[in-house]
Coordinates of C-alpha atoms in Angstrom, one line a residue:
Chain A
X1 CA 76.2 115.1 105.8
X2 CA 79.4 114.1 103.8
X3 CA 79.9 111.1 102.9
X4 CA 82.7 108.8 100.0
X5 CA 82.4 106.3 98.2
X6 CA 86.2 104.8 96.6
X7 CA 85.9 105.0 93.1
X8 CA 88.1 103.8 90.5
X9 CA 87.4 107.1 88.3
X10 CA 86.3 110.8 88.9
X11 CA 83.1 110.0 87.7
X12 CA 79.6 109.3 88.5
X13 CA 79.6 106.1 86.8
X14 CA 82.8 105.5 87.5
X15 CA 82.9 102.1 89.0
X16 CA 83.4 101.4 92.7
X17 CA 86.9 100.8 94.0
X18 CA 86.5 97.0 96.6
X19 CA 89.5 98.9 98.1
X20 CA 89.5 101.4 100.5
X21 CA 93.6 103.0 101.3
X22 CA 94.4 102.3 97.2
X23 CA 90.7 102.9 95.5
X24 CA 92.3 105.4 93.3
X25 CA 89.8 108.3 94.1
X26 CA 86.9 109.5 96.0
X27 CA 83.8 110.3 95.6
X28 CA 82.1 112.8 98.2
X29 CA 79.1 113.6 98.4
X30 CA 76.9 116.7 100.7
X31 CA 74.1 114.6 101.0
X32 CA 72.1 117.7 101.5
X33 CA 72.9 119.5 98.5
X34 CA 73.5 115.5 96.7
X35 CA 76.8 118.1 95.4
X36 CA 79.6 115.8 94.5
X37 CA 83.4 116.2 94.1
X38 CA 85.7 113.5 93.8
X39 CA 89.2 114.0 95.0
X40 CA 92.3 112.0 94.2
X41 CA 93.2 109.7 97.4
X42 CA 96.5 110.5 98.5
X43 CA 97.4 106.3 100.2
X44 CA 96.8 105.3 96.4
X45 CA 100.3 105.4 95.4
X46 CA 101.5 106.2 99.4
X47 CA 104.8 103.6 99.5
X48 CA 103.7 102.6 103.2
X49 CA 100.0 102.8 105.4
X50 CA 97.8 103.7 102.9
X51 CA 94.8 103.4 104.6
X52 CA 96.2 105.7 107.2
X53 CA 97.0 108.5 105.0
X54 CA 93.1 108.2 102.8
X55 CA 91.4 107.4 106.6
X56 CA 93.5 111.1 108.1
X57 CA 92.6 112.7 104.8
X58 CA 89.2 112.3 104.4
X59 CA 89.0 113.2 108.3
X60 CA 89.9 116.9 107.2
X61 CA 87.7 116.7 104.8
X62 CA 85.0 116.9 107.3
X63 CA 84.0 112.5 106.2
X64 CA 81.5 111.3 108.1
X65 CA 80.6 108.1 106.4
X66 CA 82.5 106.2 103.9
X67 CA 81.2 103.6 101.3
X68 CA 83.8 100.9 100.7
X69 CA 85.4 97.4 100.6
X70 CA 87.4 96.0 101.9
X71 CA 89.0 98.1 105.2
X72 CA 92.5 97.1 107.1
X73 CA 93.1 97.3 110.5
X74 CA 95.1 100.8 110.4
X75 CA 92.9 102.4 108.2
X76 CA 89.8 100.9 110.3
X77 CA 91.5 102.3 113.7
X78 CA 91.7 105.9 112.1
X79 CA 88.0 106.5 110.0
X80 CA 87.0 104.4 114.2
X81 CA 88.2 108.0 116.4
X82 CA 87.6 109.8 113.7
X83 CA 84.0 108.9 113.7
X84 CA 83.8 108.8 110.5
X85 CA 81.2 104.8 109.9
X86 CA 82.0 102.5 107.7
X87 CA 79.8 101.5 105.1
X88 CA 79.6 98.5 102.8
X89 CA 79.5 99.1 99.2
X90 CA 76.4 97.2 97.5
X91 CA 76.6 98.2 93.0
X92 CA 78.9 98.8 90.7
X93 CA 78.6 102.1 90.1
X94 CA 79.6 104.9 92.3
X95 CA 76.3 106.5 91.7
X96 CA 74.2 103.5 92.0
X97 CA 76.9 102.2 95.7
X98 CA 75.2 106.4 96.4
X99 CA 72.0 106.0 95.7
X100 CA 72.0 102.3 97.9
X101 CA 73.5 103.9 100.9
X102 CA 71.4 106.9 100.4
X103 CA 68.4 104.4 100.9
X104 CA 69.9 102.5 103.8
X105 CA 70.8 98.6 101.5
X106 CA 73.7 99.2 102.5
X107 CA 75.2 97.2 105.9
X108 CA 77.7 99.2 108.1
X109 CA 81.2 97.3 108.4
X110 CA 81.9 97.0 112.4
X111 CA 85.4 96.5 112.6
X112 CA 88.4 95.9 109.5
X113 CA 87.7 92.8 106.9
X114 CA 90.6 93.2 105.1
X115 CA 94.0 92.4 106.2
X116 CA 97.5 94.8 107.1
X117 CA 98.6 95.3 102.5
X118 CA 95.8 94.0 101.2
X119 CA 95.4 96.4 98.7
X120 CA 98.8 96.7 96.7
X121 CA 98.1 92.6 96.4
X122 CA 94.9 93.9 93.8
X123 CA 95.2 95.6 90.3
Chain B
X1 CA 138.6 90.5 108.2
X2 CA 135.1 89.2 108.6
X3 CA 133.6 87.9 105.8
X4 CA 129.6 87.3 105.0
X5 CA 127.8 84.3 104.0
X6 CA 124.7 84.8 102.0
X7 CA 122.4 83.4 99.1
X8 CA 120.2 84.6 97.7
X9 CA 117.7 82.2 97.1
X10 CA 116.9 80.9 100.5
X11 CA 117.7 77.5 101.5
X12 CA 120.7 76.6 99.6
X13 CA 123.6 76.6 103.0
X14 CA 124.3 79.6 104.3
X15 CA 123.8 78.7 107.9
X16 CA 126.2 75.5 106.7
X17 CA 129.1 77.6 105.0
X18 CA 129.3 80.1 107.7
X19 CA 128.9 77.3 110.6
X20 CA 131.6 74.9 109.0
X21 CA 133.9 77.7 108.6
X22 CA 133.6 79.0 111.9
X23 CA 134.6 75.2 113.2
X24 CA 138.0 74.6 110.9
X25 CA 138.9 78.1 112.0
X26 CA 138.4 77.5 115.5
X27 CA 140.5 74.7 116.0
X28 CA 143.2 77.2 115.8
X29 CA 141.9 80.5 116.0
X30 CA 139.3 82.3 117.5
X31 CA 137.0 83.1 116.0
X32 CA 133.2 85.4 115.8
X33 CA 130.1 83.9 114.2
X34 CA 127.1 86.7 114.1
X35 CA 123.7 84.9 112.4
X36 CA 122.1 87.5 111.1
X37 CA 119.2 85.9 110.1
X38 CA 117.4 87.1 112.9
X39 CA 114.0 86.6 111.2
X40 CA 114.9 82.7 111.6
X41 CA 118.0 82.0 113.0
X42 CA 119.8 78.3 112.8
X43 CA 123.7 78.0 113.4
X44 CA 123.1 78.3 117.7
X45 CA 121.2 74.9 115.6
X46 CA 124.4 73.2 114.2
X47 CA 127.1 74.9 116.3
X48 CA 125.1 74.4 120.3
X49 CA 126.5 77.6 122.0
X50 CA 126.3 77.8 125.5
X51 CA 123.8 81.7 124.4
X52 CA 124.7 83.3 128.6
X53 CA 123.3 86.2 127.4
X54 CA 120.2 88.5 126.2
X55 CA 119.7 91.1 125.7
X56 CA 116.7 93.2 124.6
X57 CA 117.1 95.9 121.8
X58 CA 115.0 98.5 121.3
X59 CA 113.9 101.0 118.6
X60 CA 112.8 104.5 119.4
X61 CA 108.7 105.3 118.1
X62 CA 107.3 108.8 118.8
X63 CA 104.8 108.7 122.6
X64 CA 102.7 111.6 122.3
X65 CA 102.5 113.1 125.5
X66 CA 98.4 114.5 125.2
X67 CA 98.7 117.7 127.5
X68 CA 100.2 119.3 124.5
X69 CA 99.4 118.9 121.7
X70 CA 97.9 121.4 119.7
X71 CA 96.9 118.8 116.2
X72 CA 99.2 121.1 114.6
X73 CA 99.5 118.3 112.4
X74 CA 103.3 118.5 111.3
X75 CA 104.1 115.0 112.5
X76 CA 102.1 112.9 110.3
X77 CA 103.1 115.7 107.7
X78 CA 105.8 115.2 107.5
X79 CA 106.4 111.0 108.2
X80 CA 107.0 109.1 105.2
X81 CA 105.3 105.9 106.5
X82 CA 102.6 107.6 108.1
X83 CA 103.6 105.7 111.4
X84 CA 101.4 109.1 112.9
X85 CA 97.5 110.1 112.3
X86 CA 96.3 112.9 113.4
X87 CA 92.4 114.0 113.1
X88 CA 91.1 117.1 114.9
X89 CA 90.9 116.4 118.6
X90 CA 93.1 112.7 118.7
X91 CA 97.1 111.1 117.6
X92 CA 96.9 108.3 116.7
X93 CA 100.1 106.1 116.9
X94 CA 101.9 103.3 114.7
X95 CA 104.1 102.4 116.2
X96 CA 105.0 99.1 114.1
X97 CA 105.2 101.6 110.5
X98 CA 108.0 103.3 112.8
X99 CA 111.1 103.7 111.0
X100 CA 112.0 105.8 114.3
X101 CA 114.4 108.4 111.4
X102 CA 113.2 111.0 114.8
X103 CA 111.2 113.2 112.3
X104 CA 108.8 113.5 114.0
X105 CA 109.4 114.7 117.5
X106 CA 112.1 117.0 116.1
X107 CA 109.4 118.5 114.1
X108 CA 107.4 118.6 116.5
X109 CA 106.8 123.2 117.6
X110 CA 104.8 122.0 120.9
X111 CA 108.0 119.5 121.9
X112 CA 104.4 116.6 122.4
X113 CA 106.0 114.2 121.1
X114 CA 109.2 112.8 122.6
X115 CA 110.4 109.1 121.4
X116 CA 110.0 106.3 123.7
X117 CA 111.9 102.5 123.2
X118 CA 109.5 99.6 121.8
X119 CA 111.6 96.3 122.0
X120 CA 111.9 95.1 118.2
X121 CA 113.5 91.5 119.5
X122 CA 116.6 90.2 121.7
X123 CA 120.2 89.5 121.5
X124 CA 122.0 85.9 121.8
X125 CA 125.8 85.7 122.9
X126 CA 127.2 83.1 123.8
X127 CA 130.6 80.5 123.3
X128 CA 131.1 77.1 121.9
X129 CA 135.1 76.2 122.1
X130 CA 137.0 79.6 119.9
X131 CA 133.3 80.7 118.2
X132 CA 132.2 83.5 120.6
X133 CA 128.3 83.1 120.3
X134 CA 125.9 86.1 118.5
X135 CA 123.1 86.4 117.5
X136 CA 120.0 88.4 117.1
X137 CA 115.6 86.6 117.3
X138 CA 112.7 89.8 116.1
X139 CA 109.5 89.7 118.4
X140 CA 107.2 88.0 115.7
X141 CA 104.4 90.7 114.5
X142 CA 107.6 93.1 113.7
X143 CA 108.3 93.7 110.3
X144 CA 112.0 96.6 110.6
X145 CA 114.4 93.2 110.8
X146 CA 117.7 96.2 109.9
X147 CA 118.0 97.9 113.1
X148 CA 118.8 94.0 115.2
X149 CA 120.6 93.1 112.4
X150 CA 123.0 96.2 112.7
X151 CA 122.8 95.9 117.3
X152 CA 124.2 92.3 116.4
X153 CA 127.3 93.7 113.8
X154 CA 127.5 96.3 116.9
X155 CA 129.2 92.7 118.8
X156 CA 132.3 92.7 116.5
X157 CA 135.8 92.4 117.8
X158 CA 138.3 94.3 116.1
X159 CA 140.6 91.7 116.6
X160 CA 139.3 88.6 115.9
X161 CA 137.8 87.3 111.9
X162 CA 134.2 86.5 112.2
X163 CA 131.3 85.5 109.7
X164 CA 128.3 86.8 109.4
X165 CA 126.0 84.8 108.1
X166 CA 123.0 86.8 105.9
X167 CA 119.9 85.9 105.7
X168 CA 118.7 85.1 102.4
X169 CA 117.7 88.1 99.6
X170 CA 118.6 90.5 98.1
X171 CA 116.3 93.6 99.7
X172 CA 117.7 95.7 103.3
X173 CA 118.0 92.8 106.2
X174 CA 120.5 91.4 103.8
X175 CA 122.3 94.7 102.2
X176 CA 123.0 96.1 107.0
X177 CA 123.9 92.0 107.0
X178 CA 126.0 92.3 104.2
X179 CA 127.1 96.5 104.3
X180 CA 130.7 96.7 105.2
X181 CA 131.8 93.5 105.2
X182 CA 135.7 92.8 103.8
X183 CA 134.4 90.5 101.3
X184 CA 131.1 87.6 101.0
X185 CA 130.9 84.2 100.1
X186 CA 127.1 83.8 97.9
X187 CA 126.8 80.0 98.0
X188 CA 124.5 78.8 95.5
X189 CA 123.4 75.1 94.5
X190 CA 122.9 74.1 90.9
X191 CA 119.4 74.6 90.1
X192 CA 118.2 77.0 87.7
X193 CA 116.8 78.8 90.5
X194 CA 119.9 78.7 92.4
X195 CA 121.5 80.3 89.4
X196 CA 118.6 83.4 89.2
X197 CA 118.5 84.0 92.5
X198 CA 123.2 84.3 93.2
X199 CA 122.7 86.5 89.9
X200 CA 120.7 88.9 91.7
X201 CA 122.8 89.2 94.9
X202 CA 125.9 89.4 92.3
X203 CA 124.7 92.4 91.6
X204 CA 124.1 93.1 94.3
X205 CA 127.3 92.6 95.9
X206 CA 128.9 94.6 93.2
X207 CA 126.6 97.4 94.0
X208 CA 128.3 98.0 96.8
X209 CA 131.9 97.4 96.1
X210 CA 132.2 93.7 98.4
X211 CA 134.1 91.5 96.7
X212 CA 132.6 88.0 96.3
X213 CA 132.6 84.2 95.0
X214 CA 130.6 81.2 95.4
X215 CA 130.2 78.0 97.2
X216 CA 128.5 75.5 94.5
X217 CA 126.7 73.8 97.5
X218 CA 124.8 69.4 97.2
X219 CA 127.1 69.5 94.0
X220 CA 126.3 66.6 91.3
X221 CA 129.4 67.2 89.1
X222 CA 126.7 69.3 86.6
X223 CA 127.9 72.9 87.2
X224 CA 128.7 74.1 84.2
X225 CA 126.2 76.6 84.2
X226 CA 127.5 78.7 87.3
X227 CA 131.1 77.8 86.1
X228 CA 130.0 80.0 82.9
X229 CA 127.9 82.8 85.5
X230 CA 131.2 83.0 87.0
X231 CA 133.4 82.5 84.3
X232 CA 131.6 85.6 82.9
X233 CA 130.4 87.2 86.0
X234 CA 134.5 87.3 86.9
X235 CA 133.4 85.9 90.0
X236 CA 136.0 83.2 91.2
X237 CA 134.4 80.3 91.7
X238 CA 136.3 79.5 95.1
X239 CA 134.7 75.6 96.7
X240 CA 132.3 72.6 95.7
X241 CA 130.7 71.3 97.7
X242 CA 129.5 66.9 96.2
X243 CA 126.3 66.4 97.1
X244 CA 126.4 63.8 99.8
X245 CA 123.5 61.7 101.5
X246 CA 125.5 61.5 105.1
X247 CA 126.2 64.8 105.5
X248 CA 122.2 65.6 105.2
X249 CA 121.4 63.4 107.3
X250 CA 123.4 64.8 109.9
X251 CA 122.0 67.8 109.1
X252 CA 118.9 66.7 109.6
X253 CA 119.7 65.9 113.3
X254 CA 121.4 69.2 113.6
X255 CA 124.7 68.3 113.1
X256 CA 127.5 69.9 111.4
X257 CA 128.7 68.5 107.8
X258 CA 132.5 68.5 109.8
X259 CA 131.1 66.1 111.9
X260 CA 131.1 63.3 109.4
X261 CA 133.1 64.8 106.9
X262 CA 136.1 65.5 108.8
X263 CA 138.3 65.2 105.7
X264 CA 136.9 68.6 104.7
X265 CA 137.7 71.2 106.8
X266 CA 141.3 71.9 105.0
X267 CA 138.6 72.9 102.2
X268 CA 136.6 75.2 104.3
X269 CA 140.3 76.2 106.0
X270 CA 141.6 77.3 101.7
X271 CA 138.1 78.2 100.5
X272 CA 139.1 81.1 104.7
X273 CA 142.5 82.1 102.7
X274 CA 141.0 82.2 99.3
X275 CA 138.1 84.4 100.9
X276 CA 141.6 86.7 102.1
X277 CA 142.9 86.5 99.7
X278 CA 140.1 88.5 97.7
X279 CA 139.1 91.1 100.7
X280 CA 139.0 94.6 100.2
X281 CA 142.8 95.2 101.8

């Protein structure tokens, strides 16, 4: 299974990005092979609809779960339609968040926990 | 002749000026009052027109025929606003993100997308005395007002002068409201905030090539900063409206300034004439 983690940089030690739609990078981990891949988030520089764009990209790449901080309503709608599970991240770095996800220390998120445009106001 | 009343800063007195001009003129000729501040129209509170006609305003947004869709993703790819998301077996449409460009249904290879109307607000029309009144009301939750502003301006009759009450600011809604007018009055107040936003508004009219002039509202005789700005920018300072407690009290009851200061009518008629002189030929 592929899981995506919102990251501020493109390495295992990069800090988590609490934002979904506007996070800098996604760490995409293939859990069966423990294979890591870092991709820039196309939503990060988007004029609008960042979360929609980010969610679509992850769906296209076959991601089945995401580990993040805050997800807006439109992104959540796309994620749910795509059957992607959403988990609230625990930890400081991408690596820690992934371990906590693997150890089932993360809680699933059923609905959006951020208003529209929340991510653009941070940073 | 179409004159817009804009300001940059909110609350400087756009509606006060627009309404006073309308009332002063309406005694001698028919005029049109177009309230383009569709997010918070308030000209009607002062003018009290009888609103007789209400028309919904719609914009075209994509509608999907699921049976025809092959989930190719072309629509999502070309949409600059991400109003569509295409997933392996479903398409999500976010009408509130759509800027109505028509690109998605134009490029859809299967013709699975077609335009469908989405109501964004209403136009209300009516009149009072010699004033033909039009305003728009944007629906709650709609973020994009320019199409409604455009619809208000399409009610413009060429045979009578029109006064456009613009929204505050200098972004898309204001650009839509002032585009195509012959002259733009910039209403300011003698505060650092008023001046700051006047500078932005003056830059905007200059960029748009619209001749402009300044009205200082609530003047208490200390307008040196605004005067200097107008001199430096070669902007005519056309009128100073004095700070007047009676006018403020009347306003708070929903009465136009001319009801308590009838003599100001001449000043507004003079203002109109000055605008005509400077306006685009």
